[in-house]
Short mmCIF file of C-alpha atoms in Angstrom, two decimals:
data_model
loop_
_atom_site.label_atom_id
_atom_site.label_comp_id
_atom_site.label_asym_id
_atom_site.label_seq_id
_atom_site.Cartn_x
_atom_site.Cartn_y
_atom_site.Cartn_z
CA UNK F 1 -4.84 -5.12 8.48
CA UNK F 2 -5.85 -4.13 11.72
CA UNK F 3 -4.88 -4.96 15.27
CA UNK F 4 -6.64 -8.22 15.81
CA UNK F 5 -5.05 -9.50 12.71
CA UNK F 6 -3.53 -13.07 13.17
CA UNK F 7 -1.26 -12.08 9.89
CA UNK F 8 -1.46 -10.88 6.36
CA UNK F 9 -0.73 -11.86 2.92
CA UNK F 10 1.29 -9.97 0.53
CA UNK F 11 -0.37 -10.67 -2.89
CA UNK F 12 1.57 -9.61 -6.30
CA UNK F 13 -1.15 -9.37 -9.41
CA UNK F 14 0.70 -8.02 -12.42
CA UNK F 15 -1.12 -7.25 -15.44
CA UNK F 16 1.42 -8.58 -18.67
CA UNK F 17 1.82 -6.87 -21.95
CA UNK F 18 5.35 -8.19 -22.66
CA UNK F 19 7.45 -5.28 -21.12
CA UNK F 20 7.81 -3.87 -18.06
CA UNK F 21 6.98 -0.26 -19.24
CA UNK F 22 3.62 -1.67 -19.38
CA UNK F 23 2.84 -4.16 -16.63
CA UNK F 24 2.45 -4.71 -13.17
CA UNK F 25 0.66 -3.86 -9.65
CA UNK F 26 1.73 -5.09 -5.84
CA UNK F 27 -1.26 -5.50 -3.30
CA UNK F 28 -1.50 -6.38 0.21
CA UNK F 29 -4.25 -8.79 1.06
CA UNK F 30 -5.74 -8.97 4.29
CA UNK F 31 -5.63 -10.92 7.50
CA UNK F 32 -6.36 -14.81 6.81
CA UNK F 33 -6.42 -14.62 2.66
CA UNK F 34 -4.89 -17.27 1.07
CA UNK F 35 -2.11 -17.67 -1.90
CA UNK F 36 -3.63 -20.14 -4.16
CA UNK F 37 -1.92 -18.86 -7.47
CA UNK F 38 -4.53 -17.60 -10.10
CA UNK F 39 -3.71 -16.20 -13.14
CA UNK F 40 -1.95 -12.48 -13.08
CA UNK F 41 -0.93 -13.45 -9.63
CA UNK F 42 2.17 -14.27 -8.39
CA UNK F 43 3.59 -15.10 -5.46
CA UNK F 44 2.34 -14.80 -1.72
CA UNK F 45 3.89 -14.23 1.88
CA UNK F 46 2.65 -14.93 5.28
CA UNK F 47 2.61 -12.01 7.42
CA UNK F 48 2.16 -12.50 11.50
CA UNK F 49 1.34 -9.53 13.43
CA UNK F 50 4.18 -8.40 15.56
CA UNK F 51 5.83 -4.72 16.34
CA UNK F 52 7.26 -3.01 13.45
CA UNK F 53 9.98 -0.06 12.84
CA UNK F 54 10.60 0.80 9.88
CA UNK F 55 14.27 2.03 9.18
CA UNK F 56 13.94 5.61 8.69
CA UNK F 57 15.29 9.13 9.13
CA UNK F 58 14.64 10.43 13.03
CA UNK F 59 10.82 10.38 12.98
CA UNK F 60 8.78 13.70 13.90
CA UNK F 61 6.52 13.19 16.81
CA UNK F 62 3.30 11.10 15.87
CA UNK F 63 -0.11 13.07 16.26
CA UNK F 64 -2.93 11.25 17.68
CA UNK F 65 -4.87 8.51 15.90
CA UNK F 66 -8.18 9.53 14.21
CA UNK F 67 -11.55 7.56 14.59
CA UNK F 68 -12.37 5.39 11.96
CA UNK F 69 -13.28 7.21 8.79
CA UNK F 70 -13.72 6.12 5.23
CA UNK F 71 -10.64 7.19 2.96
CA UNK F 72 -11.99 8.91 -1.00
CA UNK F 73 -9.15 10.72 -2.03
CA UNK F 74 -5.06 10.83 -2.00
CA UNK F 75 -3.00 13.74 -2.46
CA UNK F 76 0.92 13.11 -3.29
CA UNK F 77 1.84 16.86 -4.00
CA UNK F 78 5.54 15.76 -4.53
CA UNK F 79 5.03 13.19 -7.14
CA UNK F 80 1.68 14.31 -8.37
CA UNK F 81 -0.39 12.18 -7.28
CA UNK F 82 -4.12 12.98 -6.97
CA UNK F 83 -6.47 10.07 -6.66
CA UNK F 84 -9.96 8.38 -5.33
CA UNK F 85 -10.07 5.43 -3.32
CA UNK F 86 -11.70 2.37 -4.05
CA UNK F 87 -12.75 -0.35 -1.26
CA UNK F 88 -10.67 -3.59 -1.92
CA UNK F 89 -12.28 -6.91 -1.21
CA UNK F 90 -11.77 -10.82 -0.79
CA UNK F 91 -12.15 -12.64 -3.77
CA UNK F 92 -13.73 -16.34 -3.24
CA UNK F 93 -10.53 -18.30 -3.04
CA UNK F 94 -9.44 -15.30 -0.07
CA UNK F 95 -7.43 -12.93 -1.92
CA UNK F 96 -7.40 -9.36 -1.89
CA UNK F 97 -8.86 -8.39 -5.37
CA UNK F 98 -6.78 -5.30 -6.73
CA UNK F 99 -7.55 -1.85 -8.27
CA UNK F 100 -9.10 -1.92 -11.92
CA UNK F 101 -6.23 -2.22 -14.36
CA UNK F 102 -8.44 0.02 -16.53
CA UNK F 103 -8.13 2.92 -14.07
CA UNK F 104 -4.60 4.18 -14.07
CA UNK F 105 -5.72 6.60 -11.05
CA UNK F 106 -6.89 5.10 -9.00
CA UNK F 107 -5.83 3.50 -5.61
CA UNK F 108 -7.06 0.66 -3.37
CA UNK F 109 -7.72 0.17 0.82
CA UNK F 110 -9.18 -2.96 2.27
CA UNK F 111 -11.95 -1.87 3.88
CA UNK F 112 -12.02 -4.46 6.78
CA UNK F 113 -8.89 -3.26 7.75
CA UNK F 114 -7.75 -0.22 9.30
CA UNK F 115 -8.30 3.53 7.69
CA UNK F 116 -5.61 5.82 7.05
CA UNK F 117 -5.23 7.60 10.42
CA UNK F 118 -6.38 4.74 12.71
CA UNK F 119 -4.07 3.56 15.35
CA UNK F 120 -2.19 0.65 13.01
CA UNK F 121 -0.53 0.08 9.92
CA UNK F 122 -2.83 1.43 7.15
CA UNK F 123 -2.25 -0.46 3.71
CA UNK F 124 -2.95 1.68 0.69
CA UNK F 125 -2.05 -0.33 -2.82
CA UNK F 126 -1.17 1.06 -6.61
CA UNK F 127 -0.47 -0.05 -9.70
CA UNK F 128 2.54 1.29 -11.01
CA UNK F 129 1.24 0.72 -14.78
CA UNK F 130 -1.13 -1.32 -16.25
CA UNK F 131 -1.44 -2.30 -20.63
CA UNK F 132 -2.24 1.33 -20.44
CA UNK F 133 0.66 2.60 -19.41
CA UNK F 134 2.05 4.52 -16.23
CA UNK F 135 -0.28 4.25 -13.48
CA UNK F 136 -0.60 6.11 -9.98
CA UNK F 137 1.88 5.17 -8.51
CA UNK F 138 4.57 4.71 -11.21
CA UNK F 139 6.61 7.56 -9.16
CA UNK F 140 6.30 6.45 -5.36
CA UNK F 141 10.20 5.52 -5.24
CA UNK F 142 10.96 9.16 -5.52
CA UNK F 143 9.64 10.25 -2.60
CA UNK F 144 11.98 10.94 0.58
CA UNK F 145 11.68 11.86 4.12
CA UNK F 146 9.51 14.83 5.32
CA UNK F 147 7.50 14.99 2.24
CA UNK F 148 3.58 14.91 2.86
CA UNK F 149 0.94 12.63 1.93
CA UNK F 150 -2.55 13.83 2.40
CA UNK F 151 -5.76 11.37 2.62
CA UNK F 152 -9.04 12.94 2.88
CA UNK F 153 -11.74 10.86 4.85
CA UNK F 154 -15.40 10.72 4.52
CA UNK F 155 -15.48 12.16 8.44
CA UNK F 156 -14.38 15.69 6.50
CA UNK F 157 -11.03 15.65 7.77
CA UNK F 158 -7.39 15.03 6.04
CA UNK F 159 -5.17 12.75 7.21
CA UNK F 160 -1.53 14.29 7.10
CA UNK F 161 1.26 11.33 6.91
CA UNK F 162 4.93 12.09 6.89
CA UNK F 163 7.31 10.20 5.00
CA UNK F 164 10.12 7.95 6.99
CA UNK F 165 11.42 6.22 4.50
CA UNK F 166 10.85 4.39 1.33
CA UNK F 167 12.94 1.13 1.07
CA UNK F 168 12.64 -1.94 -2.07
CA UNK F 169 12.33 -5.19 -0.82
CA UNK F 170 12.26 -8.78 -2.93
CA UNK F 171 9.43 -10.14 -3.00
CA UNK F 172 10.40 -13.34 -2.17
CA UNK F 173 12.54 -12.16 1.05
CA UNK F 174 9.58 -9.79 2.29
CA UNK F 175 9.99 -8.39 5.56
CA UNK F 176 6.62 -9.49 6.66
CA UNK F 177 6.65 -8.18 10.20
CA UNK F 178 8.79 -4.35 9.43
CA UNK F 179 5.65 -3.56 6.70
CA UNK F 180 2.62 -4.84 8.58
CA UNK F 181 3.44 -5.27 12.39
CA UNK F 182 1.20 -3.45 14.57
CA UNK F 183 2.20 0.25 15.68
CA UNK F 184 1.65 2.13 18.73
CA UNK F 185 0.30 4.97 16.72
CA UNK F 186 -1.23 5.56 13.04
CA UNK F 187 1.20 5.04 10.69
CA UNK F 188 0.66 4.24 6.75
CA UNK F 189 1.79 1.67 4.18
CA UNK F 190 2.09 2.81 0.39
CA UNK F 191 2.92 -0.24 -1.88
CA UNK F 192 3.43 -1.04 -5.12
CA UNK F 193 5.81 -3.35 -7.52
CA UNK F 194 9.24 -1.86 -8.45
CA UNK F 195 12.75 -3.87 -9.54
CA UNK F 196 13.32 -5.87 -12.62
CA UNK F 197 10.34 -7.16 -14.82
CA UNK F 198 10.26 -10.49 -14.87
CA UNK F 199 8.69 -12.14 -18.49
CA UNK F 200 8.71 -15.26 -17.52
CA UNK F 201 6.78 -14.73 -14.28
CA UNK F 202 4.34 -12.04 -15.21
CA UNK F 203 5.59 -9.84 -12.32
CA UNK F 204 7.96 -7.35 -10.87
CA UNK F 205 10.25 -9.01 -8.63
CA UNK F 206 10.41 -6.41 -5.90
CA UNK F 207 8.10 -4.01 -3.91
CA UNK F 208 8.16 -0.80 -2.70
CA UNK F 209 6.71 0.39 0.33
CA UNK F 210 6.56 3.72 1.34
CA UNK F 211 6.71 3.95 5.51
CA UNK F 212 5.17 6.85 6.74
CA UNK F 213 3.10 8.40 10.20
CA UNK F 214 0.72 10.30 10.74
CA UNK F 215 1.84 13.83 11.56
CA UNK F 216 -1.27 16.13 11.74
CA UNK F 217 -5.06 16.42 11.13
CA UNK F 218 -7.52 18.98 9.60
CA UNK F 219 -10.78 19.91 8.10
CA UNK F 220 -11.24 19.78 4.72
#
């Protein structure tokens, strides 16, 4: 995901237990991986880099991007979300392998790609709920405008992102380009499946994706 990406892959891996209570996850694979179906995986769409806006309320001005730091932990006061990171990785046929499904909190970065408060789009994945039931980020769609998300980085500073919007899109009409286009400034990317369960498929049938930018910075 970061600027000398040649494009992206959105990859879908649900995790089925016959009702959509109980199943699903959305990740975002990185630059180059490829959408060979495997099973618990659905579908797969090409993202090319290229300039992104996200429709939104008027945005706040953007503070400037942060070094490179290692996320470990996100706060989501408004929906209660308090969670560790965990490094997300290629699996051998190029896709981005997701969160556990046996950790309900827990959230996922590729680490090749850029860190929360980098110039770029930072991609952070959930799973919405696993065979376990409700997962991290079973409540993202209720966030709205001006509310906060906080990521601590290994550096020993927080990352402070404010929401712009939060929008569903299909999954098999994903707008590529507004999610993962490169930015001007650091800007973050919360996804994670949402719309109707589909039994047949396995899968959710939409995504949503929470657009936010970075706002401030402090020590932890």
């Amino acid at each position: 995901m970061g600027a000398a990406a040649a494009g992206l892959l959105l990859i879908y891996n649900s995790v089925d237990s016959g009702s959509p209570a109980e199943s699903a996850s959305g990740q975002a694979a990185p630059p180059a991986a490829t959408a060979a179906p495997t099973p618990g995986a659905a579908s797969a769409t090409p993202i090319p880099t290229a300039p992104a806006t996200p429709k939104a309320a008027a945005q706040g001005a953007a503070a400037p991007p942060l070094k490179r730091a290692v996320p470990t932990r996100l706060r989501i006061p408004q929906i209660g979300v308090d969670a560790p990171f965990t490094e997300l990785t290629l699996n051998p046929s190029g896709q981005l392998n997701a969160p556990p499904p046996d950790d309900k909190n827990l959230v996922g970065w590729y680490r090749d790609g850029v860190t929360p408060g980098e110039r770029g789009s930072a991609v952070v994945a959930g799973h919405v709920d696993t065979t376990k039931g409700p997962a991290v980020f079973l409540l993202l769609s209720l966030l709205l405008p001006g509310n906060k998300v906080e990521v601590q980085r290994a550096d020993g500073t927080v990352a402070v992102f404010s929401v712009d919007s939060v929008e569903t899109f299909s999954k098999s009409a994903f707008p590529d380009q507004k999610v993962y286009g490169k930015t001007p400034d650091a800007q973050l990317r919360l996804i994670t499946c949402g719309g109707t369960y589909d039994k047949k498929r396995k899968d959710y049938l939409d995504n949503v994706v929470v657009f936010a930018h970075l706002e401030s910075s402090r020590r932890a």
